Amino acid sequence: MPDDFGSAARIVDRGLVDLALSGLSRRQKTLPAKLFYDEEGCRLFYRITELPEYYLTRTERALLPEVATAVLTTLPPRAVLVEYGASDETKAAYLLAGSGQKATDAGTETSAIAAYVPIDVAMPALLQLRARLAASHPRLAVHPIAGDFMDPVKLPGAVAGLPRLGFFPGSTIGNLDPADAMRFLALARRTLGNGAHFLVGVDLRKDPSLLLPAYDDAAGVTAAFNRNMLVRLNREVGANFDTAAFAHRAVWNDVDSRIEMHLVSRKAQAVSIAGQVVRFDRGETIHTENSYKYTAGRFVAMAADAGWNCTATWSDPAQLFALFLLQPIGAG
Ligand code: AVI
């Protein structure tokens, strides 16, 4: 075996190396946001959702009971819930309330949701989710799909013919560039089909004085989440980032209506990644994430371009966050 990495043999994920090197060889260096979500990244993200500055999760969660009641009364009975990016069932649980639970009188089930198709890249998380639901909702059919929601999805044959409710909570749509967000909405339109409903959670455009702390919290959890990408590259592909030599920075880009996260090189330095050297000037940044913030009008217009009509909207009194219920344009 060639000994490029010293005596300890290392199995390097070439896909990850290529992904990192291609982003880091651009004029504006980038690393893709999907690198955030290893086990530690998921743990840090969960902590972010509980931070006082990060209003998104708690605001959406506060809206969900009312939204779920309204959506479930609109849906035909025995629908399938298709959740995009479902790392756990916490948000879906509002829509599954009463669905397939242990019933004292098994003959009287009236719930709207008969089946649940969670879609996520992480199969282990999906299997845990299915095990939890088997205990809490034994009569609910759960069909996890492991995959990237940006790829076309084929729904399982077992749910063919059931009415469909798509669900994309958490403003994850904000992490897609507008062209990809449109492409995603159009893809979901095709997967869910005529007669579907689609509930999408979106963080709304607001004053940067509220937005910036949500992405640069006092406890430094978001900074750790951002730097974890470098920790991951050190561990998984043998890079030698000095993580303390990169500062976390969140900036509001008003023209593109997005929060950008960057890692700022605190000094001129060179980093080796799988034998390739990447140089940083002092103050040079790696752009790691965009989080787009939409006005309600902008989101509804984008959804319309992708074939969806907005039939209901829910928001909190401060208009921080909104849930949009979409139905296909021109379909019965
Ligand atoms: C997952 N996503 C909606 C989060 C967001 O707010 O854009 C990811 C995140 N990045 C930093 N904090 C949270």
CSV table of C-alpha atoms and ligand atoms in Angstrom, one decimal:
chain,number,residue,atom,x,y,z
A,1,MET,CA,0.0,0.0,0.0
A,2,PRO,CA,1.4,3.5,-0.8
A,3,ASP,CA,2.4,5.2,2.4
A,4,ASP,CA,1.4,8.8,1.5
A,5,PHE,CA,-0.2,9.3,4.9
A,6,GLY,CA,2.4,7.9,7.2
A,7,SER,CA,2.5,4.5,8.7
A,8,ALA,CA,-1.1,4.4,9.9
A,9,ALA,CA,-3.1,3.4,6.9
A,10,ARG,CA,-6.2,5.6,6.4
A,11,ILE,CA,-9.2,4.8,4.2
A,12,VAL,CA,-10.0,8.2,2.7
A,13,ASP,CA,-13.5,9.0,1.3
A,14,ARG,CA,-12.5,10.3,-2.1
A,15,GLY,CA,-15.9,11.8,-2.6
A,16,LEU,CA,-15.5,13.9,0.5
A,17,VAL,CA,-12.0,14.9,-0.5
A,18,ASP,CA,-13.1,16.0,-4.0
A,19,LEU,CA,-16.1,17.9,-2.6
A,20,ALA,CA,-13.8,19.8,-0.2
A,21,LEU,CA,-11.1,20.5,-2.6
A,22,SER,CA,-13.4,21.6,-5.4
A,23,GLY,CA,-15.0,24.2,-3.0
A,24,LEU,CA,-11.7,25.3,-1.5
A,25,SER,CA,-10.1,25.9,-5.0
A,26,ARG,CA,-12.7,28.6,-5.9
A,27,ARG,CA,-11.9,32.3,-5.6
A,28,GLN,CA,-14.5,32.6,-2.8
A,29,LYS,CA,-13.7,29.4,-1.0
A,30,THR,CA,-16.8,27.3,-0.1
A,31,LEU,CA,-17.6,24.1,1.7
A,32,PRO,CA,-21.1,22.6,1.2
A,33,ALA,CA,-23.6,22.9,4.1
A,34,LYS,CA,-24.4,19.2,3.9
A,35,LEU,CA,-21.0,18.6,5.5
A,36,PHE,CA,-22.4,20.0,8.8
A,37,TYR,CA,-24.5,17.0,9.5
A,38,ASP,CA,-22.3,14.2,10.9
A,39,GLU,CA,-23.3,12.8,14.3
A,40,GLU,CA,-21.7,15.7,16.2
A,41,GLY,CA,-23.1,18.3,13.7
A,42,CYS,CA,-26.7,16.8,14.3
A,43,ARG,CA,-26.1,17.1,18.0
A,44,LEU,CA,-25.0,20.7,17.7
A,45,PHE,CA,-27.9,21.6,15.4
A,46,TYR,CA,-30.3,20.1,18.0
A,47,ARG,CA,-28.7,22.4,20.6
A,48,ILE,CA,-29.1,25.4,18.2
A,49,THR,CA,-32.8,24.7,18.0
A,50,GLU,CA,-33.1,25.2,21.7
A,51,LEU,CA,-31.1,28.4,21.9
A,52,PRO,CA,-33.0,31.6,23.1
A,53,GLU,CA,-31.7,33.5,20.0
A,54,TYR,CA,-32.8,30.8,17.5
A,55,TYR,CA,-36.5,31.7,17.3
A,56,LEU,CA,-37.3,29.5,14.2
A,57,THR,CA,-37.9,26.1,15.8
A,58,ARG,CA,-40.0,27.3,18.7
A,59,THR,CA,-42.0,29.7,16.6
A,60,GLU,CA,-42.9,27.0,14.1
A,61,ARG,CA,-43.6,24.5,16.8
A,62,ALA,CA,-46.0,27.0,18.5
A,63,LEU,CA,-47.9,27.3,15.2
A,64,LEU,CA,-48.1,23.5,14.5
A,65,PRO,CA,-51.0,22.5,16.7
A,66,GLU,CA,-53.4,24.9,15.1
A,67,VAL,CA,-52.0,24.3,11.6
A,68,ALA,CA,-52.3,20.5,12.0
A,69,THR,CA,-55.9,20.7,13.1
A,70,ALA,CA,-56.8,22.9,10.1
A,71,VAL,CA,-54.8,20.8,7.6
A,72,LEU,CA,-56.2,17.5,8.9
A,73,THR,CA,-59.8,18.8,8.5
A,74,THR,CA,-59.0,19.8,4.9
A,75,LEU,CA,-57.5,16.4,4.0
A,76,PRO,CA,-59.4,13.4,2.6
A,77,PRO,CA,-59.3,10.5,5.1
A,78,ARG,CA,-56.5,7.9,5.1
A,79,ALA,CA,-53.8,10.1,3.5
A,80,VAL,CA,-50.1,9.5,3.4
A,81,LEU,CA,-47.8,12.0,5.0
A,82,VAL,CA,-44.6,12.5,3.0
A,83,GLU,CA,-42.0,14.4,5.0
A,84,TYR,CA,-38.9,15.8,3.3
A,85,GLY,CA,-35.7,15.9,5.5
A,86,ALA,CA,-37.3,13.9,8.3
A,87,SER,CA,-34.4,13.3,10.8
A,88,ASP,CA,-37.0,12.7,13.5
A,89,GLU,CA,-40.7,12.7,13.9
A,90,THR,CA,-41.1,15.6,16.4
A,91,LYS,CA,-42.8,17.9,13.9
A,92,ALA,CA,-44.7,15.2,12.0
A,93,ALA,CA,-46.1,14.1,15.4
A,94,TYR,CA,-48.5,17.1,15.3
A,95,LEU,CA,-50.0,15.8,12.0
A,96,LEU,CA,-49.9,12.2,13.2
A,97,ALA,CA,-51.8,13.0,16.4
A,98,GLY,CA,-54.5,10.3,16.7
A,99,SER,CA,-53.1,8.4,13.7
A,100,GLY,CA,-52.6,4.7,14.2
A,101,GLN,CA,-52.2,5.0,17.9
A,102,LYS,CA,-53.0,2.2,20.3
A,103,ALA,CA,-56.7,2.5,20.4
A,104,THR,CA,-58.9,1.3,23.2
A,105,ASP,CA,-61.6,0.8,20.6
A,106,ALA,CA,-59.7,-0.4,17.5
A,107,GLY,CA,-62.7,-0.1,15.3
A,108,THR,CA,-63.2,3.6,15.6
A,109,GLU,CA,-60.1,5.1,13.9
A,110,THR,CA,-61.0,8.4,12.2
A,111,SER,CA,-57.6,9.8,11.8
A,112,ALA,CA,-56.6,11.5,8.5
A,113,ILE,CA,-53.1,10.0,8.2
A,114,ALA,CA,-52.8,6.2,7.5
A,115,ALA,CA,-49.2,6.1,6.4
A,116,TYR,CA,-46.0,8.0,6.9
A,117,VAL,CA,-43.1,8.3,4.4
A,118,PRO,CA,-40.1,10.1,6.0
A,119,ILE,CA,-37.3,10.9,3.6
A,120,ASP,CA,-33.8,11.6,4.8
A,121,VAL,CA,-30.2,10.9,3.9
A,122,ALA,CA,-29.5,9.2,7.2
A,123,MET,CA,-30.8,5.7,7.2
A,124,PRO,CA,-29.8,5.0,10.9
A,125,ALA,CA,-32.0,8.0,12.0
A,126,LEU,CA,-34.9,6.7,9.9
A,127,LEU,CA,-34.7,3.2,11.4
A,128,GLN,CA,-34.8,4.7,14.9
A,129,LEU,CA,-37.7,6.8,14.0
A,130,ARG,CA,-39.6,3.8,12.6
A,131,ALA,CA,-38.9,1.8,15.8
A,132,ARG,CA,-40.2,4.7,18.0
A,133,LEU,CA,-43.4,5.0,15.8
A,134,ALA,CA,-43.9,1.2,15.9
A,135,ALA,CA,-44.3,1.6,19.7
A,136,SER,CA,-46.3,4.8,19.8
A,137,HIS,CA,-48.4,4.4,16.6
A,138,PRO,CA,-48.5,0.6,16.0
A,139,ARG,CA,-51.3,0.9,13.4
A,140,LEU,CA,-49.5,3.6,11.3
A,141,ALA,CA,-47.7,2.2,8.2
A,142,VAL,CA,-44.2,3.7,8.2
A,143,HIS,CA,-42.1,3.5,4.9
A,144,PRO,CA,-38.8,5.3,5.3
A,145,ILE,CA,-36.9,6.3,2.2
A,146,ALA,CA,-33.1,7.0,2.5
A,147,GLY,CA,-32.1,9.6,0.0
A,148,ASP,CA,-31.5,13.2,-0.9
A,149,PHE,CA,-34.8,15.1,-1.3
A,150,MET,CA,-33.2,16.9,-4.3
A,151,ASP,CA,-33.3,13.6,-6.2
A,152,PRO,CA,-36.6,12.3,-7.7
A,153,VAL,CA,-38.4,10.2,-5.2
A,154,LYS,CA,-40.5,7.1,-6.0
A,155,LEU,CA,-43.2,6.6,-3.3
A,156,PRO,CA,-43.6,3.0,-2.1
A,157,GLY,CA,-46.3,1.0,-3.9
A,158,ALA,CA,-48.0,0.4,-0.6
A,159,VAL,CA,-49.1,4.0,-0.5
A,160,ALA,CA,-50.2,4.3,-4.2
A,161,GLY,CA,-53.6,5.7,-4.5
A,162,LEU,CA,-53.7,7.3,-1.1
A,163,PRO,CA,-54.3,11.1,-0.9
A,164,ARG,CA,-51.0,12.8,-0.2
A,165,LEU,CA,-49.8,15.5,2.2
A,166,GLY,CA,-46.2,16.7,1.7
A,167,PHE,CA,-44.4,18.3,4.7
A,168,PHE,CA,-41.2,20.3,4.6
A,169,PRO,CA,-40.8,22.0,7.9
A,170,GLY,CA,-38.0,24.0,9.6
A,171,SER,CA,-37.3,26.4,6.8
A,172,THR,CA,-34.9,23.9,5.4
A,173,ILE,CA,-36.0,25.2,2.0
A,174,GLY,CA,-34.1,28.4,3.0
A,175,ASN,CA,-30.9,26.5,2.8
A,176,LEU,CA,-31.4,25.9,-0.9
A,177,ASP,CA,-30.4,28.6,-3.4
A,178,PRO,CA,-33.6,30.0,-5.1
A,179,ALA,CA,-33.0,28.0,-8.3
A,180,ASP,CA,-32.7,24.8,-6.3
A,181,ALA,CA,-35.7,25.7,-4.1
A,182,MET,CA,-37.8,26.1,-7.3
A,183,ARG,CA,-36.4,22.8,-8.6
A,184,PHE,CA,-37.3,21.1,-5.3
A,185,LEU,CA,-40.9,22.5,-5.3
A,186,ALA,CA,-41.4,21.4,-8.9
A,187,LEU,CA,-40.0,17.9,-8.1
A,188,ALA,CA,-42.3,17.7,-5.1
A,189,ARG,CA,-45.2,18.8,-7.3
A,190,ARG,CA,-44.5,15.8,-9.6
A,191,THR,CA,-44.0,13.3,-6.7
A,192,LEU,CA,-47.0,14.3,-4.7
A,193,GLY,CA,-49.3,14.6,-7.8
A,194,ASN,CA,-52.7,16.2,-8.5
A,195,GLY,CA,-54.9,16.5,-5.5
A,196,ALA,CA,-52.0,16.7,-3.1
A,197,HIS,CA,-51.5,19.2,-0.3
A,198,PHE,CA,-48.0,20.5,0.7
A,199,LEU,CA,-47.2,22.2,4.0
A,200,VAL,CA,-43.9,24.2,3.9
A,201,GLY,CA,-42.3,26.0,6.9
A,202,VAL,CA,-40.4,29.2,5.9
A,203,ASP,CA,-38.4,31.7,7.9
A,204,LEU,CA,-39.5,35.2,7.0
A,205,ARG,CA,-37.4,38.2,6.0
A,206,LYS,CA,-37.0,40.5,9.0
A,207,ASP,CA,-34.7,43.0,10.7
A,208,PRO,CA,-31.0,41.8,10.8
A,209,SER,CA,-30.9,42.7,14.5
A,210,LEU,CA,-33.1,39.7,15.1
A,211,LEU,CA,-31.6,37.5,12.4
A,212,LEU,CA,-27.9,37.9,13.2
A,213,PRO,CA,-28.0,36.7,16.8
A,214,ALA,CA,-29.9,33.6,15.7
A,215,TYR,CA,-26.9,32.7,13.6
A,216,ASP,CA,-24.2,33.9,16.1
A,217,ASP,CA,-25.4,33.0,19.5
A,218,ALA,CA,-23.9,34.2,22.8
A,219,ALA,CA,-23.0,30.6,23.9
A,220,GLY,CA,-21.0,29.9,20.7
A,221,VAL,CA,-23.0,26.8,19.7
A,222,THR,CA,-23.5,28.0,16.1
A,223,ALA,CA,-19.7,28.8,16.0
A,224,ALA,CA,-19.0,25.2,17.1
A,225,PHE,CA,-21.5,23.9,14.5
A,226,ASN,CA,-19.7,25.9,11.8
A,227,ARG,CA,-16.2,24.8,12.8
A,228,ASN,CA,-17.3,21.2,13.2
A,229,MET,CA,-17.0,21.0,9.4
A,230,LEU,CA,-13.3,21.4,9.8
A,231,VAL,CA,-13.1,18.9,12.6
A,232,ARG,CA,-14.9,16.5,10.4
A,233,LEU,CA,-12.5,17.0,7.5
A,234,ASN,CA,-9.6,16.5,9.9
A,235,ARG,CA,-11.0,13.3,11.2
A,236,GLU,CA,-12.5,11.8,8.0
A,237,VAL,CA,-10.0,12.8,5.3
A,238,GLY,CA,-6.9,13.5,7.3
A,239,ALA,CA,-6.9,17.3,6.8
A,240,ASN,CA,-4.9,19.4,9.3
A,241,PHE,CA,-7.1,22.4,9.9
A,242,ASP,CA,-6.1,24.3,13.1
A,243,THR,CA,-9.8,24.9,14.0
A,244,ALA,CA,-8.9,27.7,16.5
A,245,ALA,CA,-7.4,29.6,13.6
A,246,PHE,CA,-10.8,30.0,12.0
A,247,ALA,CA,-13.4,32.4,13.4
A,248,HIS,CA,-17.2,32.0,12.9
A,249,ARG,CA,-18.9,34.9,11.1
A,250,ALA,CA,-22.6,35.4,10.3
A,251,VAL,CA,-23.5,38.2,7.8
A,252,TRP,CA,-26.7,39.5,6.5
A,253,ASN,CA,-26.7,39.8,2.7
A,254,ASP,CA,-29.6,42.2,2.1
A,255,VAL,CA,-29.5,42.0,-1.8
A,256,ASP,CA,-29.9,38.3,-1.8
A,257,SER,CA,-32.0,38.2,1.3
A,258,ARG,CA,-29.9,35.7,3.1
A,259,ILE,CA,-27.8,35.0,6.2
A,260,GLU,CA,-24.4,33.8,5.1
A,261,MET,CA,-22.1,31.8,7.4
A,262,HIS,CA,-18.4,31.9,6.9
A,263,LEU,CA,-15.2,30.7,8.6
A,264,VAL,CA,-12.6,33.4,8.6
A,265,SER,CA,-9.0,32.6,8.6
A,266,ARG,CA,-7.4,34.5,11.5
A,267,LYS,CA,-4.0,34.5,9.9
A,268,ALA,CA,-2.1,33.5,6.7
A,269,GLN,CA,-1.9,29.8,6.8
A,270,ALA,CA,-1.6,26.6,4.7
A,271,VAL,CA,-3.8,23.5,5.3
A,272,SER,CA,-3.1,20.1,3.9
A,273,ILE,CA,-6.1,18.0,2.7
A,274,ALA,CA,-5.3,14.5,1.5
A,275,GLY,CA,-1.9,15.6,0.4
A,276,GLN,CA,-3.1,18.8,-1.4
A,277,VAL,CA,-2.1,22.2,0.1
A,278,VAL,CA,-4.8,24.9,0.4
A,279,ARG,CA,-3.5,28.4,1.3
A,280,PHE,CA,-5.5,31.1,3.1
A,281,ASP,CA,-4.8,34.8,3.4
A,282,ARG,CA,-5.4,36.5,6.7
A,283,GLY,CA,-9.1,37.4,6.8
A,284,GLU,CA,-10.0,35.2,3.8
A,285,THR,CA,-13.2,33.2,4.3
A,286,ILE,CA,-14.8,29.9,3.6
A,287,HIS,CA,-18.5,30.4,2.8
A,288,THR,CA,-20.3,27.4,4.5
A,289,GLU,CA,-24.0,28.1,4.4
A,290,ASN,CA,-26.8,30.4,3.1
A,291,SER,CA,-30.1,30.7,4.9
A,292,TYR,CA,-32.5,32.6,2.6
A,293,LYS,CA,-35.3,34.6,4.2
A,294,TYR,CA,-38.5,35.1,2.2
A,295,THR,CA,-41.3,37.6,2.3
A,296,ALA,CA,-44.6,35.8,2.1
A,297,GLY,CA,-45.2,37.3,-1.3
A,298,ARG,CA,-41.9,36.2,-2.7
A,299,PHE,CA,-42.4,32.6,-1.4
A,300,VAL,CA,-45.9,32.4,-2.8
A,301,ALA,CA,-44.7,33.7,-6.2
A,302,MET,CA,-41.9,31.1,-6.2
A,303,ALA,CA,-44.3,28.3,-5.3
A,304,ALA,CA,-46.6,29.4,-8.1
A,305,ASP,CA,-43.7,29.3,-10.6
A,306,ALA,CA,-43.2,25.7,-9.5
A,307,GLY,CA,-46.9,24.8,-10.0
A,308,TRP,CA,-48.3,25.3,-6.5
A,309,ASN,CA,-51.2,27.6,-5.4
A,310,CYS,CA,-51.0,28.8,-1.8
A,311,THR,CA,-54.4,28.1,-0.2
A,312,ALA,CA,-53.6,29.0,3.4
A,313,THR,CA,-50.9,30.7,5.5
A,314,TRP,CA,-50.2,30.7,9.2
A,315,SER,CA,-47.8,33.1,11.0
A,316,ASP,CA,-47.0,34.2,14.5
A,317,PRO,CA,-48.1,37.7,15.6
A,318,ALA,CA,-44.5,39.1,15.1
A,319,GLN,CA,-44.4,37.5,11.6
A,320,LEU,CA,-41.2,35.8,12.2
A,321,PHE,CA,-42.0,32.5,10.6
A,322,ALA,CA,-44.8,31.1,8.4
A,323,LEU,CA,-46.3,27.8,7.3
A,324,PHE,CA,-47.8,27.8,3.8
A,325,LEU,CA,-50.3,25.2,2.6
A,326,LEU,CA,-49.9,24.6,-1.1
A,327,GLN,CA,-52.1,22.8,-3.6
A,328,PRO,CA,-51.3,22.0,-7.3
A,329,ILE,CA,-52.3,24.7,-9.7
A,330,GLY,CA,-55.0,23.7,-12.1
A,331,ALA,CA,-55.6,20.2,-10.7
A,332,GLY,CA,-58.7,19.0,-9.0
B,1,AVI,C1,-31.5,23.6,8.9
B,1,AVI,N1,-31.6,25.0,8.7
B,1,AVI,C2,-33.0,25.5,8.5
B,1,AVI,C3,-30.9,25.9,9.6
B,1,AVI,C4,-31.0,27.4,9.3
B,1,AVI,O1,-31.5,28.1,10.1
B,1,AVI,O2,-30.7,27.8,8.1
B,1,AVI,C5,-29.4,25.5,9.7
B,1,AVI,C6,-28.6,26.4,10.6
B,1,AVI,N2,-27.5,27.0,10.4
B,1,AVI,C7,-27.1,27.7,11.4
B,1,AVI,N3,-28.0,27.6,12.3
B,1,AVI,C8,-29.0,26.8,11.9
